[in-house]
Amino acid sequence: MTDIRSPLVRAGVLEPGGRWRNWGRSESSHPRVIARAHDVEEVVETVAFARDEGLTVKPIGAGHSFTAIGATDGVQLDISAIDGVLSVDGNLVTLGAGTNLYQLPALLEPHGLALTNMGDIDRQTIAGATSTGTHGTGAAFGGLATQLRGVTLVTADGEVLKVSADENSELLPAAVLGLGALGVLVDVTVECVPAFVLSAVEKPEPIETVLEEWADRIAAHDHFEFYVWPHTDTVLTKTNTRLPIDAERNPLGAFQRWFDDDFMANGVYRATLNLGRAIPPVIPPLNRLSVKLTGDRRFADVSPKVFTTHRTVRFREMEYALPVEHIPEAIRRIRALIDEKGWRISFPIEVRASAPDDLWMSTATGRATGYIAVHRYFREDPIEYFSAIEAIFREYDGRPHWGKMHTRSAENLVTTYPRFGDFVALRDRLDPERLFTNPYLDRVLGA
Ligand SMILES: Cc1cc2nc3c(=O)[nH]c(=O)nc-3n(C[C@H](O)[C@H](O)[C@H](O)COP(=O)(O)OP(=O)(O)OC[C@H]3O[C@@H](n4cnc5c(N)ncnc54)[C@H](O)[C@@H]3O)c2cc1C
């Protein structure tokens, strides 16, 4: 780059790169150049600059993917300055693609709107989250990408491509969940819903009861999920029910929220993880204690405060999407495997549900889906545990979350995604020179 005469350098868009690391500390890279674009024009110019210099471009969000999907040794494009509400038309809200999910409550509140469903945290950018298929739980609800009604994309040849029901509509099911492979999202249009209250019931329950009732529970409740604590027979269930915005609220008090979510879930938990790492045999009793100390609470609050929590304990994660009916059996097999191998696992296993959708690269495409996520503390090596469980997931035709650790590649992913070939053909059309690629995309989509 670093031709000092470049207008992009003078405008402060381009800077020399440095070391980049993701949140989970599982991936790092050395982008040659960092570009901080403030508007669509600067995105187009950055794409042209990279093309001219023979470099690849990778837009980056909050770096919360556990895979190397966001890594680059070319130009790392930060569009966090392209954020906020661009327009509102009824329930349709167009946002700068660099908007972080945590900005949304304040942005949507004046319009009386909210996202219909959310995942566990709100640190991600909307572009990063939708591009990897980020999801929450709820058998009648899809992931974030299913809530998008349009996007604007800067493609490899510098075109500003609008995709919606009215323009280039055939591209919509690919562009809203594009793995960052099709171009740079500069804005997204989200179909929001009237703001609502969630009433939350969190409690420990016997694992066999919950596994037997899995199908009934996800059908009966708006948002049901549970956490399996290895080495115990107890799961922590979370059942959230949607209520009108004027329903009575009983939010967690500031102290209770701090105690449960920061002190217990993060502070004390971090200390127990470090203890378990030093002395693995203490993990089973610590897990039993954790189940007793966390959970068992009821509260009701505006939806983002119930859907999301703070996570300050760093970990690595693998999550697979399975046909929903296989969830109980897969969980039983994982528990048996942990016992058989004698592993000491301190992190709970998270189980969620999602509606089927028709997005080409969605992990829920074409089938009602259950998700199982396994975690390891970031100071522990996750490979043996994750690989053995991945083998179980593959027996159920599991699909890996694009932003969470896995070992799959195009050769074996093609059979599980009915529209895989169409997505690759679209990538060939929009990015024939592979301006937006990186080794991860070469692996999962083909070079
Ligand atoms: C603590 C934690 C909790 C999580 N909880 C959940 C959860 O509940 N549910 C779930 O499904 N996932 C969850 N995830 C995974 C996370 O939601 C995804 O990995 C998500 O992609 C991260 O968003 P990001 O903004 O950090 O994107 P990044 O990781 O920075 O980027 C992800 C991808 O998006 C692309 N991208 C970013 N911006 C653009 C753009 N403008 N245009 C085109 N492509 C772009 C990048 O190039 C990259 O390919 C969690 C992750 C962590 C660390």
CSV table of N, CA and C and ligand atoms in Angstrom, one decimal, residues 20 23-24 58-66 69-70 79 97-98 119-121 123-136 153 179-181 183-186 311 315 317 319 350 352 401 403-404 441, ligand 1:
chain,number,residue,atom,x,y,z
A,20,TRP,N,-3.9,-9.5,14.1
A,20,TRP,CA,-5.4,-9.5,14.5
A,20,TRP,C,-5.6,-10.9,15.1
A,23,TRP,N,-12.0,-13.3,19.1
A,23,TRP,CA,-12.3,-13.2,20.5
A,23,TRP,C,-11.9,-14.5,21.3
A,24,GLY,N,-12.1,-15.6,20.6
A,24,GLY,CA,-11.8,-16.9,21.3
A,24,GLY,C,-10.4,-17.3,21.3
A,58,LYS,N,-11.1,-8.6,3.2
A,58,LYS,CA,-12.0,-9.3,4.1
A,58,LYS,C,-12.6,-8.3,5.1
A,59,PRO,N,-14.0,-8.1,4.9
A,59,PRO,CA,-14.6,-7.3,5.9
A,59,PRO,C,-14.6,-8.0,7.3
A,60,ILE,N,-14.4,-7.3,8.3
A,60,ILE,CA,-14.4,-7.9,9.6
A,60,ILE,C,-15.4,-7.2,10.5
A,61,GLY,N,-16.1,-8.1,11.3
A,61,GLY,CA,-17.1,-7.5,12.3
A,61,GLY,C,-16.4,-7.4,13.6
A,62,ALA,N,-17.0,-8.0,14.6
A,62,ALA,CA,-16.5,-7.9,16.0
A,62,ALA,C,-15.5,-9.0,16.3
A,63,GLY,N,-15.1,-9.8,15.3
A,63,GLY,CA,-14.1,-10.9,15.5
A,63,GLY,C,-14.6,-12.0,16.5
A,64,HIS,N,-15.9,-12.2,16.5
A,64,HIS,CA,-16.5,-13.2,17.5
A,64,HIS,C,-16.7,-14.5,16.8
A,65,SER,N,-16.2,-14.8,15.6
A,65,SER,CA,-16.2,-16.1,15.1
A,65,SER,C,-15.1,-16.9,15.6
A,66,PHE,N,-15.3,-18.2,15.9
A,66,PHE,CA,-14.3,-19.0,16.4
A,66,PHE,C,-13.4,-19.6,15.3
A,69,ILE,N,-12.9,-17.6,9.6
A,69,ILE,CA,-13.7,-17.1,8.5
A,69,ILE,C,-13.4,-15.6,8.2
A,70,GLY,N,-13.0,-14.9,9.3
A,70,GLY,CA,-12.7,-13.5,9.1
A,70,GLY,C,-11.2,-13.1,8.9
A,79,ILE,N,-15.9,-1.8,8.8
A,79,ILE,CA,-16.9,-0.8,8.4
A,79,ILE,C,-17.8,-0.4,9.6
A,97,ALA,N,-24.4,-1.7,7.9
A,97,ALA,CA,-24.0,-3.1,8.1
A,97,ALA,C,-23.0,-3.3,9.3
A,98,GLY,N,-22.4,-2.2,9.7
A,98,GLY,CA,-21.4,-2.2,10.8
A,98,GLY,C,-22.1,-2.0,12.1
A,119,GLY,N,-29.5,-14.3,19.6
A,119,GLY,CA,-28.7,-15.3,20.2
A,119,GLY,C,-28.3,-14.9,21.6
A,120,ASP,N,-27.2,-15.5,22.1
A,120,ASP,CA,-26.8,-15.3,23.5
A,120,ASP,C,-26.2,-14.0,23.9
A,121,ILE,N,-25.6,-13.4,22.9
A,121,ILE,CA,-24.8,-12.2,23.2
A,121,ILE,C,-25.2,-11.1,22.1
A,123,ARG,N,-22.6,-8.6,21.1
A,123,ARG,CA,-21.4,-7.9,20.7
A,123,ARG,C,-21.2,-7.9,19.2
A,124,GLN,N,-21.8,-8.8,18.5
A,124,GLN,CA,-21.5,-9.0,17.1
A,124,GLN,C,-22.0,-7.8,16.3
A,125,THR,N,-21.5,-7.6,15.0
A,125,THR,CA,-22.1,-6.7,14.1
A,125,THR,C,-23.2,-7.4,13.4
A,126,ILE,N,-24.1,-6.6,12.9
A,126,ILE,CA,-25.3,-7.3,12.2
A,126,ILE,C,-24.8,-8.0,10.9
A,127,ALA,N,-23.8,-7.4,10.2
A,127,ALA,CA,-23.3,-8.0,9.0
A,127,ALA,C,-22.5,-9.3,9.3
A,128,GLY,N,-21.7,-9.3,10.4
A,128,GLY,CA,-20.9,-10.5,10.8
A,128,GLY,C,-21.9,-11.6,11.2
A,129,ALA,N,-22.9,-11.2,12.0
A,129,ALA,CA,-23.8,-12.2,12.6
A,129,ALA,C,-24.6,-12.9,11.5
A,130,THR,N,-25.2,-12.1,10.6
A,130,THR,CA,-26.0,-12.7,9.6
A,130,THR,C,-25.2,-13.5,8.6
A,131,SER,N,-24.0,-13.1,8.4
A,131,SER,CA,-23.1,-13.8,7.4
A,131,SER,C,-22.7,-15.2,7.8
A,132,THR,N,-22.7,-15.5,9.1
A,132,THR,CA,-22.4,-16.8,9.6
A,132,THR,C,-23.6,-17.6,10.0
A,133,GLY,N,-24.8,-17.1,9.9
A,133,GLY,CA,-25.9,-17.8,10.3
A,133,GLY,C,-26.2,-17.8,11.8
A,134,THR,N,-25.9,-16.7,12.5
A,134,THR,CA,-26.1,-16.6,13.9
A,134,THR,C,-27.6,-16.8,14.2
A,135,HIS,N,-27.9,-17.5,15.3
A,135,HIS,CA,-29.3,-17.9,15.6
A,135,HIS,C,-29.5,-17.9,17.2
A,136,GLY,N,-30.7,-17.9,17.6
A,136,GLY,CA,-31.0,-18.0,19.0
A,136,GLY,C,-31.8,-19.4,19.1
A,153,LEU,N,-24.8,-4.7,-1.3
A,153,LEU,CA,-23.5,-5.4,-1.3
A,153,LEU,C,-22.6,-4.7,-2.3
A,179,LEU,N,-21.5,-15.8,4.1
A,179,LEU,CA,-20.2,-16.2,4.7
A,179,LEU,C,-19.1,-15.2,4.3
A,180,GLY,N,-19.5,-14.0,3.9
A,180,GLY,CA,-18.5,-13.0,3.6
A,180,GLY,C,-17.9,-13.3,2.2
A,181,ALA,N,-18.5,-14.2,1.5
A,181,ALA,CA,-17.8,-14.7,0.2
A,181,ALA,C,-18.3,-14.0,-1.0
A,183,GLY,N,-19.3,-10.5,-1.2
A,183,GLY,CA,-19.0,-9.1,-1.3
A,183,GLY,C,-19.1,-8.5,0.0
A,184,VAL,N,-19.1,-7.1,0.1
A,184,VAL,CA,-19.1,-6.4,1.3
A,184,VAL,C,-20.5,-5.9,1.6
A,185,LEU,N,-21.2,-6.3,2.6
A,185,LEU,CA,-22.5,-5.8,3.0
A,185,LEU,C,-22.3,-4.4,3.5
A,186,VAL,N,-23.0,-3.4,2.9
A,186,VAL,CA,-22.9,-2.1,3.5
A,186,VAL,C,-24.2,-1.6,4.2
A,311,ARG,N,-20.7,-12.2,28.3
A,311,ARG,CA,-19.8,-13.4,28.4
A,311,ARG,C,-18.4,-12.9,28.5
A,315,PHE,N,-13.8,-18.7,25.8
A,315,PHE,CA,-13.9,-20.1,25.5
A,315,PHE,C,-13.8,-20.3,24.0
A,317,GLU,N,-15.6,-22.8,20.9
A,317,GLU,CA,-16.9,-23.5,20.7
A,317,GLU,C,-17.0,-24.2,19.4
A,319,GLU,N,-20.4,-25.9,17.3
A,319,GLU,CA,-21.8,-26.1,17.3
A,319,GLU,C,-22.3,-26.7,16.0
A,350,GLU,N,-24.8,-26.6,25.3
A,350,GLU,CA,-26.0,-25.8,25.1
A,350,GLU,C,-26.9,-26.4,24.0
A,352,ARG,N,-30.4,-25.9,21.6
A,352,ARG,CA,-31.4,-25.0,21.2
A,352,ARG,C,-32.2,-25.5,20.0
A,401,HIS,N,-21.9,-24.8,12.4
A,401,HIS,CA,-22.1,-23.4,12.4
A,401,HIS,C,-20.9,-22.8,11.7
A,403,GLY,N,-19.4,-20.0,12.0
A,403,GLY,CA,-18.5,-19.2,12.8
A,403,GLY,C,-18.0,-20.0,14.0
A,404,LYS,N,-18.2,-21.3,14.0
A,404,LYS,CA,-17.7,-22.1,15.2
A,404,LYS,C,-16.9,-23.2,14.7
A,441,LEU,N,-12.5,-20.0,3.6
A,441,LEU,CA,-13.5,-20.1,2.5
A,441,LEU,C,-13.1,-21.1,1.4
B,1,LIG,C1,-19.3,-15.3,23.3
B,1,LIG,C2,-19.9,-15.7,22.0
B,1,LIG,C3,-21.3,-16.0,21.9
B,1,LIG,C4,-21.9,-16.4,20.7
B,1,LIG,N1,-23.2,-16.7,20.7
B,1,LIG,C5,-23.8,-17.1,19.6
B,1,LIG,C6,-25.2,-17.5,19.6
B,1,LIG,O1,-25.9,-17.4,20.6
B,1,LIG,N2,-25.7,-17.9,18.4
B,1,LIG,C7,-24.9,-18.1,17.3
B,1,LIG,O2,-25.4,-18.5,16.2
B,1,LIG,N3,-23.6,-17.7,17.2
B,1,LIG,C8,-23.1,-17.2,18.4
B,1,LIG,N4,-21.7,-16.8,18.4
B,1,LIG,C9,-21.0,-16.8,17.1
B,1,LIG,C10,-21.1,-15.4,16.4
B,1,LIG,O3,-22.5,-14.9,16.5
B,1,LIG,C11,-20.7,-15.4,15.0
B,1,LIG,O4,-19.5,-16.0,14.8
B,1,LIG,C12,-20.7,-14.1,14.3
B,1,LIG,O5,-20.3,-14.2,13.0
B,1,LIG,C13,-19.8,-13.1,14.9
B,1,LIG,O6,-20.1,-11.8,14.4
B,1,LIG,P1,-18.9,-10.8,14.2
B,1,LIG,O7,-19.5,-9.4,14.0
B,1,LIG,O8,-17.9,-10.9,15.3
B,1,LIG,O9,-18.3,-11.3,12.8
B,1,LIG,P2,-16.8,-11.7,12.5
B,1,LIG,O10,-16.5,-12.9,13.2
B,1,LIG,O11,-16.0,-10.5,12.6
B,1,LIG,O12,-17.0,-12.1,10.9
B,1,LIG,C14,-17.8,-13.2,10.6
B,1,LIG,C15,-17.9,-13.2,9.0
B,1,LIG,O13,-18.7,-12.2,8.6
B,1,LIG,C16,-18.0,-11.5,7.5
B,1,LIG,N5,-18.4,-10.1,7.6
B,1,LIG,C17,-18.3,-9.2,8.6
B,1,LIG,N6,-18.7,-8.0,8.2
B,1,LIG,C18,-19.1,-8.2,6.9
B,1,LIG,C19,-19.6,-7.3,5.9
B,1,LIG,N7,-19.8,-6.0,6.1
B,1,LIG,N8,-19.9,-7.8,4.7
B,1,LIG,C20,-19.7,-9.1,4.4
B,1,LIG,N9,-19.2,-9.9,5.3
B,1,LIG,C21,-18.9,-9.5,6.5
B,1,LIG,C22,-16.6,-11.7,7.8
B,1,LIG,O14,-15.8,-11.5,6.7
B,1,LIG,C23,-16.6,-13.1,8.3
B,1,LIG,O15,-16.6,-13.9,7.2
B,1,LIG,C24,-21.1,-16.4,19.5
B,1,LIG,C25,-19.7,-16.1,19.6
B,1,LIG,C26,-19.2,-15.7,20.8
B,1,LIG,C27,-17.7,-15.4,20.8
